[in-house]
PDB file of C-alpha atoms in Angstrom:
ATOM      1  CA  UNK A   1       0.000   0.000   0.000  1.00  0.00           C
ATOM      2  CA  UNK A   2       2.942   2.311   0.941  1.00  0.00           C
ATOM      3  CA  UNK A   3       3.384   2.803  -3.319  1.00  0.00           C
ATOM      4  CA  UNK A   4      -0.401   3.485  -3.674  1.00  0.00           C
ATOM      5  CA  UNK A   5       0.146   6.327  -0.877  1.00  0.00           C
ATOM      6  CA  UNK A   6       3.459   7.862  -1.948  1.00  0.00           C
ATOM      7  CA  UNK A   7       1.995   8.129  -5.114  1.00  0.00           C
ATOM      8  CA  UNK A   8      -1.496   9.590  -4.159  1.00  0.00           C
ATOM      9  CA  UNK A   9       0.346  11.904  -1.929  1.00  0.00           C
ATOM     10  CA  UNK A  10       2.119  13.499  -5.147  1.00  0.00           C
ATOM     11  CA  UNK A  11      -0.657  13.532  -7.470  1.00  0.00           C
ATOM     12  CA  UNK A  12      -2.632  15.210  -4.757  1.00  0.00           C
ATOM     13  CA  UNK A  13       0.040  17.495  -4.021  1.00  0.00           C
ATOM     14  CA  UNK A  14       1.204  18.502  -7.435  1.00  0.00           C
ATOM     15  CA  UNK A  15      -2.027  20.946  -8.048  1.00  0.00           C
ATOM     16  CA  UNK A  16      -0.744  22.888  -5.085  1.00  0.00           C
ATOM     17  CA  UNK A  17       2.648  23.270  -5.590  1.00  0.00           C
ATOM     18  CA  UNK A  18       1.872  24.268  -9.598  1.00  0.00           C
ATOM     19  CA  UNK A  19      -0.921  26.901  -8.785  1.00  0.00           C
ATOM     20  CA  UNK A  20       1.052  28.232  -5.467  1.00  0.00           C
ATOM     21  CA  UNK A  21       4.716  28.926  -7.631  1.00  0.00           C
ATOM     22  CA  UNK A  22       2.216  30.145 -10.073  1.00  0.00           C
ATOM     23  CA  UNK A  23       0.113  32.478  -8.191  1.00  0.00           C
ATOM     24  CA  UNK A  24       3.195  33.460  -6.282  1.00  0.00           C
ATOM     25  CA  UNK A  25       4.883  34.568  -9.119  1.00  0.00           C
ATOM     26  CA  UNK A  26       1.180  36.551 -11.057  1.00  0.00           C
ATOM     27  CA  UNK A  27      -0.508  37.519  -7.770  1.00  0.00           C
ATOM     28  CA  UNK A  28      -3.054  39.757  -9.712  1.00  0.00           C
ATOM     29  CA  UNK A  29      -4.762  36.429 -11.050  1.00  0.00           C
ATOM     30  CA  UNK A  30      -6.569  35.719  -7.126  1.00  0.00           C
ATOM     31  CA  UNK A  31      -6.671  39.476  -6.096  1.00  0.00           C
ATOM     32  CA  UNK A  32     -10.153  39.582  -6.678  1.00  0.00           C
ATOM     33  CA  UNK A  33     -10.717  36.515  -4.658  1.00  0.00           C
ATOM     34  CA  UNK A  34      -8.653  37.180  -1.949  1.00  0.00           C
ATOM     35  CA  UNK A  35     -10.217  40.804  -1.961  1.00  0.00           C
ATOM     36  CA  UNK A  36     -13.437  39.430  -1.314  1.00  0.00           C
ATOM     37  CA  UNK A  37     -13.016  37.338   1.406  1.00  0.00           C
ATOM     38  CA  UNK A  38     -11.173  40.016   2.885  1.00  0.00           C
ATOM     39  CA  UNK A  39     -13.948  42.164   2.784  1.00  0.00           C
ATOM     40  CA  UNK A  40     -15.726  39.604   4.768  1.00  0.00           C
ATOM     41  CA  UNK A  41     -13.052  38.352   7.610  1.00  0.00           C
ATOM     42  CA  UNK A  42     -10.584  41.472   7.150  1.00  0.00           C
ATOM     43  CA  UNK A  43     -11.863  43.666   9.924  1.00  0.00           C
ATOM     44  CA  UNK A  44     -11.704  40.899  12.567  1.00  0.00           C
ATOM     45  CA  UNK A  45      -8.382  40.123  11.406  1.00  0.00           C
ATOM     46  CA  UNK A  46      -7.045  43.641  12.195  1.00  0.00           C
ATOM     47  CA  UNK A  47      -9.109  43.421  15.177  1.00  0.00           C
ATOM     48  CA  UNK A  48      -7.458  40.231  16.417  1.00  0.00           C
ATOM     49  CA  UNK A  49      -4.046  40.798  15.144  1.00  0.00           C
ATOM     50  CA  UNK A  50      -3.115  44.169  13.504  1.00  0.00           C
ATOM     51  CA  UNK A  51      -0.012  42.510  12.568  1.00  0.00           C
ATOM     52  CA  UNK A  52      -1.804  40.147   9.943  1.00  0.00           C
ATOM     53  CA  UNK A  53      -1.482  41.430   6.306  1.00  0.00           C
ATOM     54  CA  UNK A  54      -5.266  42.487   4.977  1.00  0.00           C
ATOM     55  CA  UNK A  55      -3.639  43.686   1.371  1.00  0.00           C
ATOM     56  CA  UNK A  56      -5.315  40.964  -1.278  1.00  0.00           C
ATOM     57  CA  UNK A  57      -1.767  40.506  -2.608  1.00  0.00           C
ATOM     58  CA  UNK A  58       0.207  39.747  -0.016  1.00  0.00           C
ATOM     59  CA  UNK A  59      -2.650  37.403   1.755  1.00  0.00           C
ATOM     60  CA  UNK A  60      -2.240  35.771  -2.039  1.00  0.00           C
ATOM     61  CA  UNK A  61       1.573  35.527  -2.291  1.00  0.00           C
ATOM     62  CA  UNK A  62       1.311  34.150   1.491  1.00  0.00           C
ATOM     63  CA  UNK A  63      -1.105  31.600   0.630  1.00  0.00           C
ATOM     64  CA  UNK A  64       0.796  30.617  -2.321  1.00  0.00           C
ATOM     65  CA  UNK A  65       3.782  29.942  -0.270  1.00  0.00           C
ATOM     66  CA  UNK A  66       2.086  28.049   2.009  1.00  0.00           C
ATOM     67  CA  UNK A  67       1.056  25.860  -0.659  1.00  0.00           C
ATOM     68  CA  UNK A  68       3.850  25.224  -2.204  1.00  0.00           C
ATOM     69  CA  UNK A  69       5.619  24.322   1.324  1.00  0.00           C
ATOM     70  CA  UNK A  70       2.659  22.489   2.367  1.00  0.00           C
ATOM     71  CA  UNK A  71       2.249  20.408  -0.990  1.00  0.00           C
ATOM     72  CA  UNK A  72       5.975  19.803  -1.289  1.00  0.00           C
ATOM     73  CA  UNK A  73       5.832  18.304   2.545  1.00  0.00           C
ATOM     74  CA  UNK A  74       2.947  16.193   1.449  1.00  0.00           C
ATOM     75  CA  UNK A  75       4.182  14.900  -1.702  1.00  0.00           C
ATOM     76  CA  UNK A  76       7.776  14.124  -0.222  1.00  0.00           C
ATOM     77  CA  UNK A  77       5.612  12.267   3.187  1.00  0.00           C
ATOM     78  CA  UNK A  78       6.890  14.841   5.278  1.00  0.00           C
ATOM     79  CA  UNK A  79       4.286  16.640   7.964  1.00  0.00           C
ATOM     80  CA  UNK A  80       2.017  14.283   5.850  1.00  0.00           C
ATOM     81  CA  UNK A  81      -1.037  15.199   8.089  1.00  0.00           C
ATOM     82  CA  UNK A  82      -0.809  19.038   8.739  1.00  0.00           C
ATOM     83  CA  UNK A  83       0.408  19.532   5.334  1.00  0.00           C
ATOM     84  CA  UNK A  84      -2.868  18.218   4.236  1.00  0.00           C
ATOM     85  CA  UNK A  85      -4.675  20.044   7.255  1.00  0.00           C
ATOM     86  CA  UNK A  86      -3.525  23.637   6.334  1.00  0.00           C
ATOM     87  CA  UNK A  87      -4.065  22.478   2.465  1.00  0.00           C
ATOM     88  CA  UNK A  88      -7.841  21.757   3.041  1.00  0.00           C
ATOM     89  CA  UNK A  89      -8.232  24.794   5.305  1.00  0.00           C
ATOM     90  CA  UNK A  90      -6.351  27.445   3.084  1.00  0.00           C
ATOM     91  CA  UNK A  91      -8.706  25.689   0.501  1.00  0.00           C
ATOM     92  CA  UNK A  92     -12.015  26.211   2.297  1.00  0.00           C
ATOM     93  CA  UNK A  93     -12.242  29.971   1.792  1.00  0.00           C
ATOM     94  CA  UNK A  94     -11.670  29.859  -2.359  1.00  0.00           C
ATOM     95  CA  UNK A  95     -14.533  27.534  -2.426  1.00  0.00           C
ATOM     96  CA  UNK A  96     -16.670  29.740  -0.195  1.00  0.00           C
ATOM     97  CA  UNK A  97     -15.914  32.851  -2.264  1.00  0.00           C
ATOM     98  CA  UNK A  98     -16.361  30.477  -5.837  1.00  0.00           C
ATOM     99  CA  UNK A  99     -20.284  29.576  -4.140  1.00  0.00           C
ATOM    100  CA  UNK A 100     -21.115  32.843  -3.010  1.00  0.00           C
ATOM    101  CA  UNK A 101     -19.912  34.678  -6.261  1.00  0.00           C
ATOM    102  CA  UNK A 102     -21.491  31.416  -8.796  1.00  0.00           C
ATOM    103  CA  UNK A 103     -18.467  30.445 -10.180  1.00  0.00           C
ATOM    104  CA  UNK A 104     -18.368  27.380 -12.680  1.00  0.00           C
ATOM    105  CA  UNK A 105     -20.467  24.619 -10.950  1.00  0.00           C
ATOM    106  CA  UNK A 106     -17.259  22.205 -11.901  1.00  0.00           C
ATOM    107  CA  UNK A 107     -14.604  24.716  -9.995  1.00  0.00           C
ATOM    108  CA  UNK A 108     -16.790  24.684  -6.750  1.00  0.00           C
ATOM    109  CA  UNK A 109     -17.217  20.638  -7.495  1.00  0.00           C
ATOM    110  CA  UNK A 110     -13.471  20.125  -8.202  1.00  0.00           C
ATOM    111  CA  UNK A 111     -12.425  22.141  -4.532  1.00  0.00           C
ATOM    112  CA  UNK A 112     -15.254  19.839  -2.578  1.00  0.00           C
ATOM    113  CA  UNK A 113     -13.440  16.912  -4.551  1.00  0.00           C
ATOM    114  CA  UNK A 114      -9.586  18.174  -3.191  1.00  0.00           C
ATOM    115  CA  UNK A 115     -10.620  18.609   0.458  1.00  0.00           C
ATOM    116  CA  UNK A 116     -11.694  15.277   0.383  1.00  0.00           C
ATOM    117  CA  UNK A 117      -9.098  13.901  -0.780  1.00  0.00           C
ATOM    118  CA  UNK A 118      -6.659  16.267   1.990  1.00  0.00           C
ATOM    119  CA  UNK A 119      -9.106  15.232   4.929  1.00  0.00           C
ATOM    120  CA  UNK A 120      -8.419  11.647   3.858  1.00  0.00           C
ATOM    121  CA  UNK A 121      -4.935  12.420   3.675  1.00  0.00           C
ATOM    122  CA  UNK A 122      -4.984  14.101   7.196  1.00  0.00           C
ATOM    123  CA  UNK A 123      -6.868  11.541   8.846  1.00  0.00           C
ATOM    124  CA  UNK A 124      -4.420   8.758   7.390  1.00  0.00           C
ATOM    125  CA  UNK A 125      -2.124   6.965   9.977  1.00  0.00           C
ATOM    126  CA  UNK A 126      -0.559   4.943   7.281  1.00  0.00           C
ATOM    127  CA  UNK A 127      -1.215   2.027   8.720  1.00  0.00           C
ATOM    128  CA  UNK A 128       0.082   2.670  11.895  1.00  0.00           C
ATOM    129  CA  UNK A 129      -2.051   3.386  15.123  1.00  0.00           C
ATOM    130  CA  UNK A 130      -2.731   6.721  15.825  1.00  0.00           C
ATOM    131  CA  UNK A 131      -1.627   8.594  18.738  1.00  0.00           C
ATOM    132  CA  UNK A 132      -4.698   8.559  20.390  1.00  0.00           C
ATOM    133  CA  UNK A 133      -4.929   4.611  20.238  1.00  0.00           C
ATOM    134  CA  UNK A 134      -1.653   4.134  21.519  1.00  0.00           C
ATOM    135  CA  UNK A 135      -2.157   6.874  24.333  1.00  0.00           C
ATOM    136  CA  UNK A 136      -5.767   4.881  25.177  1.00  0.00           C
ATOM    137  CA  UNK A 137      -3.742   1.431  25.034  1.00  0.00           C
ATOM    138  CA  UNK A 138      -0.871   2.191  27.234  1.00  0.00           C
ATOM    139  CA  UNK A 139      -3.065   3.347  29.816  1.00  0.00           C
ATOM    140  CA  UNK A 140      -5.025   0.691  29.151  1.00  0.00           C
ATOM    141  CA  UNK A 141      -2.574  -1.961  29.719  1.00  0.00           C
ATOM    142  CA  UNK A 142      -0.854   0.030  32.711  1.00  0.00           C
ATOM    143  CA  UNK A 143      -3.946  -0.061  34.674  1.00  0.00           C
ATOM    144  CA  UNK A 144      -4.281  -3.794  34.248  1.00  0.00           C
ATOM    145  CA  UNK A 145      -0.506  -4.123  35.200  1.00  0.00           C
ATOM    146  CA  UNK A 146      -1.651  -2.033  38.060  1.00  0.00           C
ATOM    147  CA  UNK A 147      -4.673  -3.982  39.077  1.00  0.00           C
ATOM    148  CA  UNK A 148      -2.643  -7.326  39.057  1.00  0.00           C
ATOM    149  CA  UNK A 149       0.277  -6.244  40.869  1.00  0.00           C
ATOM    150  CA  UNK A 150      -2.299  -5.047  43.491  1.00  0.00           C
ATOM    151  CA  UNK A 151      -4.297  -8.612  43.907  1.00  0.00           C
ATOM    152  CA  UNK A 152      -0.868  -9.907  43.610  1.00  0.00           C
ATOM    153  CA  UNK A 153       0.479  -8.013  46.518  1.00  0.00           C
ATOM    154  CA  UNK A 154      -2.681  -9.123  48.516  1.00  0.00           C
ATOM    155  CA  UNK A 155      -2.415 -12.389  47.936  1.00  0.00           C
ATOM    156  CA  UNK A 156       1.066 -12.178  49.464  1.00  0.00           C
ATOM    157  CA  UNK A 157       0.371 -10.495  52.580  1.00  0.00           C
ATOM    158  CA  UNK A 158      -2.350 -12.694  53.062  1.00  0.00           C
ATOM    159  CA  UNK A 159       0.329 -15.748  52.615  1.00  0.00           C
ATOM    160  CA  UNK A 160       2.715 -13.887  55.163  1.00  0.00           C
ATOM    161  CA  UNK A 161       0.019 -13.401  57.556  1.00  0.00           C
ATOM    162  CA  UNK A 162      -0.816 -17.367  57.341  1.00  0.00           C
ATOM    163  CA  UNK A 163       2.791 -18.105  57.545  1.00  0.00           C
ATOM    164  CA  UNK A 164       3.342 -15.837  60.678  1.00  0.00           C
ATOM    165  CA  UNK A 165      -0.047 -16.777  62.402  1.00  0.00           C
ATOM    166  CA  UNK A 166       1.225 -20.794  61.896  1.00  0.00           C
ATOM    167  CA  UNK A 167       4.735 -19.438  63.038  1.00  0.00           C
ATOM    168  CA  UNK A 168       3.787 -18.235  66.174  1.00  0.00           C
ATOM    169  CA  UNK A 169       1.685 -21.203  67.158  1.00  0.00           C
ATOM    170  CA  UNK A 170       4.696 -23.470  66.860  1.00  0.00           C
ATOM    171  CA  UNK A 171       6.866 -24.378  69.615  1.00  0.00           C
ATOM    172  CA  UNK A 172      10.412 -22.933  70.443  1.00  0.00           C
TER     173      UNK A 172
END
């Protein structure tokens, strides 16, 4: 399965990484986009952080770095699962602004049909147990340890009390 992932990974990657060097580069190409969310979340932005850029070309030139990091990381297998997080959230808001303007039907359909494909990513322990599980097991099997060394311990206190109580009752 590990060839079917790797390449998955890649293919599901390569959009990213091609459209983030791309809009990196020609900006202008999203500024309408970006311009139009930030109409929407801009002033709580500045409210929450007046640090955060709310200029529609450098929130796009950030973005498309992020991408390109991000889908590089999850095409190589590196930060496999927040790579695909931040893709699928940095994704969410194009597809909001593509409904709420009517974009192409297929464009809105296409973006519904990538963050599936990252969530699957991001929710994919490659076979291995997630973090949780193991967390849930250990303390799982240390409370059992715990519970037998317990009836353990009783059971030998109650075999040292016999062995005194039959001690004292013998001569000499």
């Amino acid at each position: 399965m590990r060839p079917v992932r790797t390449a998955a990974r890649a293919m599901l990657a390569s959009i990213f990484v091609v459209d983030g060097v791309r809009h990196f580069i020609n900006p202008d190409s999203k500024v309408d986009t970006a311009r139009w969310v930030l109409d929407r979340v801009g002033p709580t932005l500045e409210k929450t952080d007046p640090r955060i850029p709310t200029d529609p070309r450098t929130v796009v030139r950030a973005k498309a770095a992020s991408d390109v990091l991000a889908g590089l990381a999850l095409a190589t297998g590196h930060f496999t699962r927040p790579a695909a997080a931040l893709l699928a959230a940095g994704l969410l808001p194009t597809t909001a602004a593509g409904f709420a303007r009517e974009k192409q039907p297929t464009d809105l359909l296409k973006n519904l049909g990538l963050i599936g494909g990252l969530l699957l990513a991001a929710a994919d322990t490659q076979g291995r147990p997630s973090l949780r599980y193991r967390t849930t097991h250990a303390v799982d099997r240390s409370s059992r340890a715990v519970k037998r060394a317990a009836k353990t311990a009783r059971r030998d206190a109650k075999i040292a009390a016999m062995s005194a109580a039959a001690a004292r009752k013998m001569p000499g």
